[in-house]
PDB file of C-alpha atoms in Angstrom:
ATOM      1  CA  UNK A  17      59.613 167.579 111.666  1.00  0.00           C
ATOM      2  CA  UNK A  18      56.272 165.770 111.641  1.00  0.00           C
ATOM      3  CA  UNK A  19      55.135 167.237 114.970  1.00  0.00           C
ATOM      4  CA  UNK A  20      55.757 170.756 113.667  1.00  0.00           C
ATOM      5  CA  UNK A  21      53.716 170.062 110.540  1.00  0.00           C
ATOM      6  CA  UNK A  22      50.892 168.753 112.735  1.00  0.00           C
ATOM      7  CA  UNK A  23      51.158 171.826 114.979  1.00  0.00           C
ATOM      8  CA  UNK A  24      50.985 174.228 112.035  1.00  0.00           C
ATOM      9  CA  UNK A  25      48.018 172.340 110.588  1.00  0.00           C
ATOM     10  CA  UNK A  26      46.231 172.494 113.959  1.00  0.00           C
ATOM     11  CA  UNK A  27      46.989 176.208 114.179  1.00  0.00           C
ATOM     12  CA  UNK A  28      45.609 176.944 110.698  1.00  0.00           C
ATOM     13  CA  UNK A  29      42.406 175.029 111.469  1.00  0.00           C
ATOM     14  CA  UNK A  30      41.699 177.133 114.563  1.00  0.00           C
ATOM     15  CA  UNK A  31      43.146 180.585 113.869  1.00  0.00           C
ATOM     16  CA  UNK A  32      42.814 182.579 110.674  1.00  0.00           C
ATOM     17  CA  UNK A  33      46.136 184.240 109.837  1.00  0.00           C
ATOM     18  CA  UNK A  34      47.876 185.109 106.574  1.00  0.00           C
ATOM     19  CA  UNK A  35      51.296 184.451 108.081  1.00  0.00           C
ATOM     20  CA  UNK A  36      52.814 182.495 110.965  1.00  0.00           C
ATOM     21  CA  UNK A  37      56.287 182.758 112.460  1.00  0.00           C
ATOM     22  CA  UNK A  38      57.931 180.583 115.070  1.00  0.00           C
ATOM     23  CA  UNK A  39      60.615 181.365 117.620  1.00  0.00           C
ATOM     24  CA  UNK A  40      62.183 178.314 119.267  1.00  0.00           C
ATOM     25  CA  UNK A  41      63.866 178.537 122.631  1.00  0.00           C
ATOM     26  CA  UNK A  42      65.475 175.809 124.740  1.00  0.00           C
ATOM     27  CA  UNK A  43      62.363 175.370 126.843  1.00  0.00           C
ATOM     28  CA  UNK A  44      59.441 176.755 124.796  1.00  0.00           C
ATOM     29  CA  UNK A  45      58.116 177.750 121.384  1.00  0.00           C
ATOM     30  CA  UNK A  46      56.353 180.996 120.455  1.00  0.00           C
ATOM     31  CA  UNK A  47      54.032 181.123 117.456  1.00  0.00           C
ATOM     32  CA  UNK A  48      53.615 184.668 116.246  1.00  0.00           C
ATOM     33  CA  UNK A  49      50.735 185.455 113.951  1.00  0.00           C
ATOM     34  CA  UNK A  50      48.739 188.331 112.570  1.00  0.00           C
ATOM     35  CA  UNK A  51      45.301 187.203 113.597  1.00  0.00           C
ATOM     36  CA  UNK A  52      41.805 188.585 113.398  1.00  0.00           C
ATOM     37  CA  UNK A  53      41.284 191.229 116.083  1.00  0.00           C
ATOM     38  CA  UNK A  54      37.954 189.625 116.980  1.00  0.00           C
ATOM     39  CA  UNK A  55      39.631 186.435 118.195  1.00  0.00           C
ATOM     40  CA  UNK A  56      39.253 185.857 121.898  1.00  0.00           C
ATOM     41  CA  UNK A  57      42.155 185.327 124.289  1.00  0.00           C
ATOM     42  CA  UNK A  58      40.463 182.089 125.345  1.00  0.00           C
ATOM     43  CA  UNK A  59      40.822 180.724 121.793  1.00  0.00           C
ATOM     44  CA  UNK A  60      44.518 181.681 121.666  1.00  0.00           C
ATOM     45  CA  UNK A  61      45.061 179.928 125.010  1.00  0.00           C
ATOM     46  CA  UNK A  62      43.229 176.796 123.845  1.00  0.00           C
ATOM     47  CA  UNK A  63      45.359 176.637 120.687  1.00  0.00           C
ATOM     48  CA  UNK A  64      48.491 177.187 122.789  1.00  0.00           C
ATOM     49  CA  UNK A  65      47.482 174.190 124.899  1.00  0.00           C
ATOM     50  CA  UNK A  66      46.935 171.980 121.853  1.00  0.00           C
ATOM     51  CA  UNK A  67      50.288 173.045 120.374  1.00  0.00           C
ATOM     52  CA  UNK A  68      51.973 172.290 123.709  1.00  0.00           C
ATOM     53  CA  UNK A  69      50.468 168.790 123.626  1.00  0.00           C
ATOM     54  CA  UNK A  70      51.586 168.200 120.026  1.00  0.00           C
ATOM     55  CA  UNK A  71      55.136 169.520 120.444  1.00  0.00           C
ATOM     56  CA  UNK A  72      55.805 168.350 123.993  1.00  0.00           C
ATOM     57  CA  UNK A  73      57.126 171.768 125.059  1.00  0.00           C
ATOM     58  CA  UNK A  74      55.255 174.869 126.237  1.00  0.00           C
ATOM     59  CA  UNK A  75      53.890 176.767 123.232  1.00  0.00           C
ATOM     60  CA  UNK A  76      52.396 180.235 123.205  1.00  0.00           C
ATOM     61  CA  UNK A  77      50.407 181.973 120.468  1.00  0.00           C
ATOM     62  CA  UNK A  78      51.074 185.691 120.281  1.00  0.00           C
ATOM     63  CA  UNK A  79      49.617 188.327 117.954  1.00  0.00           C
ATOM     64  CA  UNK A  80      52.450 190.336 116.406  1.00  0.00           C
ATOM     65  CA  UNK A  81      50.554 193.550 117.178  1.00  0.00           C
ATOM     66  CA  UNK A  82      51.393 193.005 120.861  1.00  0.00           C
ATOM     67  CA  UNK A  83      55.035 193.812 120.066  1.00  0.00           C
ATOM     68  CA  UNK A  84      56.630 197.207 119.529  1.00  0.00           C
ATOM     69  CA  UNK A  85      57.746 198.222 116.060  1.00  0.00           C
ATOM     70  CA  UNK A  86      61.395 197.435 116.822  1.00  0.00           C
ATOM     71  CA  UNK A  87      60.495 194.030 118.294  1.00  0.00           C
ATOM     72  CA  UNK A  88      58.518 193.239 115.142  1.00  0.00           C
ATOM     73  CA  UNK A  89      61.612 193.869 113.046  1.00  0.00           C
ATOM     74  CA  UNK A  90      63.580 191.504 115.301  1.00  0.00           C
ATOM     75  CA  UNK A  91      60.887 188.867 114.855  1.00  0.00           C
ATOM     76  CA  UNK A  92      61.104 189.201 111.085  1.00  0.00           C
ATOM     77  CA  UNK A  93      64.900 188.833 111.269  1.00  0.00           C
ATOM     78  CA  UNK A  94      65.072 185.957 113.766  1.00  0.00           C
ATOM     79  CA  UNK A  95      61.868 183.955 113.558  1.00  0.00           C
ATOM     80  CA  UNK A  96      61.265 181.077 111.203  1.00  0.00           C
ATOM     81  CA  UNK A  97      58.402 181.474 108.762  1.00  0.00           C
ATOM     82  CA  UNK A  98      56.294 178.314 109.134  1.00  0.00           C
ATOM     83  CA  UNK A  99      53.254 179.364 107.093  1.00  0.00           C
ATOM     84  CA  UNK A 100      52.318 182.021 104.562  1.00  0.00           C
ATOM     85  CA  UNK A 101      48.971 182.118 102.826  1.00  0.00           C
ATOM     86  CA  UNK A 102      50.733 183.248  99.661  1.00  0.00           C
ATOM     87  CA  UNK A 103      54.455 183.613  98.846  1.00  0.00           C
ATOM     88  CA  UNK A 104      54.025 187.381  98.355  1.00  0.00           C
ATOM     89  CA  UNK A 105      52.451 187.772 101.799  1.00  0.00           C
ATOM     90  CA  UNK A 106      55.795 187.526 103.572  1.00  0.00           C
ATOM     91  CA  UNK A 107      57.296 190.308 101.461  1.00  0.00           C
ATOM     92  CA  UNK A 108      54.239 192.533 101.863  1.00  0.00           C
ATOM     93  CA  UNK A 109      54.150 191.874 105.592  1.00  0.00           C
ATOM     94  CA  UNK A 110      57.860 192.623 106.013  1.00  0.00           C
ATOM     95  CA  UNK A 111      57.497 195.863 104.025  1.00  0.00           C
ATOM     96  CA  UNK A 112      54.562 196.892 106.196  1.00  0.00           C
ATOM     97  CA  UNK A 113      56.493 196.188 109.409  1.00  0.00           C
ATOM     98  CA  UNK A 114      59.482 198.172 108.092  1.00  0.00           C
ATOM     99  CA  UNK A 115      57.195 201.092 107.257  1.00  0.00           C
ATOM    100  CA  UNK A 116      55.671 200.989 110.768  1.00  0.00           C
ATOM    101  CA  UNK A 117      59.201 201.022 112.219  1.00  0.00           C
ATOM    102  CA  UNK A 118      60.215 204.011 110.071  1.00  0.00           C
ATOM    103  CA  UNK A 119      57.032 205.874 111.045  1.00  0.00           C
ATOM    104  CA  UNK A 120      57.829 205.246 114.707  1.00  0.00           C
ATOM    105  CA  UNK A 121      61.348 206.608 114.278  1.00  0.00           C
ATOM    106  CA  UNK A 122      60.021 209.678 112.448  1.00  0.00           C
ATOM    107  CA  UNK A 123      57.508 210.391 115.246  1.00  0.00           C
ATOM    108  CA  UNK A 124      60.291 210.205 117.837  1.00  0.00           C
ATOM    109  CA  UNK A 125      62.484 212.477 115.718  1.00  0.00           C
ATOM    110  CA  UNK A 126      59.656 215.022 115.382  1.00  0.00           C
ATOM    111  CA  UNK A 127      59.071 214.915 119.141  1.00  0.00           C
ATOM    112  CA  UNK A 128      62.785 215.486 119.832  1.00  0.00           C
ATOM    113  CA  UNK A 129      62.921 218.348 117.324  1.00  0.00           C
ATOM    114  CA  UNK A 130      59.840 219.912 118.923  1.00  0.00           C
ATOM    115  CA  UNK A 131      61.440 219.584 122.359  1.00  0.00           C
ATOM    116  CA  UNK A 132      64.705 221.133 121.135  1.00  0.00           C
ATOM    117  CA  UNK A 133      62.926 224.098 119.565  1.00  0.00           C
ATOM    118  CA  UNK A 134      60.180 224.726 122.129  1.00  0.00           C
ATOM    119  CA  UNK A 135      61.323 223.071 125.348  1.00  0.00           C
ATOM    120  CA  UNK A 136      58.202 220.918 125.353  1.00  0.00           C
ATOM    121  CA  UNK A 137      57.269 217.640 123.658  1.00  0.00           C
ATOM    122  CA  UNK A 138      53.658 218.804 123.435  1.00  0.00           C
ATOM    123  CA  UNK A 139      52.204 220.766 120.557  1.00  0.00           C
ATOM    124  CA  UNK A 140      51.702 224.380 121.517  1.00  0.00           C
TER     125      UNK A 140
END
């Protein structure tokens, strides 16, 4: 789709990201990136507006770090990869998200074990 190519090009010109995913819904499009933490919300909103104009449907730019570990895994499973700086980036990124998810599960397991053995979730 020519509009999508234009949208991705516009995105890359304004926001530095090694990877960009897209989730399409009936009435909107979400672009999910891993962007520089120094980027301002104003810039993300401006890019969202430009993408909305290009695509003709509401578009939102979201940093993947705003999602929980389990939501990130769902994004990796369901979203379409529309840009990767390098072909290996997607694999490295997916491995990193899987590791974050496993770490989250392990922390919850440790907390439950601590609660079962001490009656408290806090370290004593």
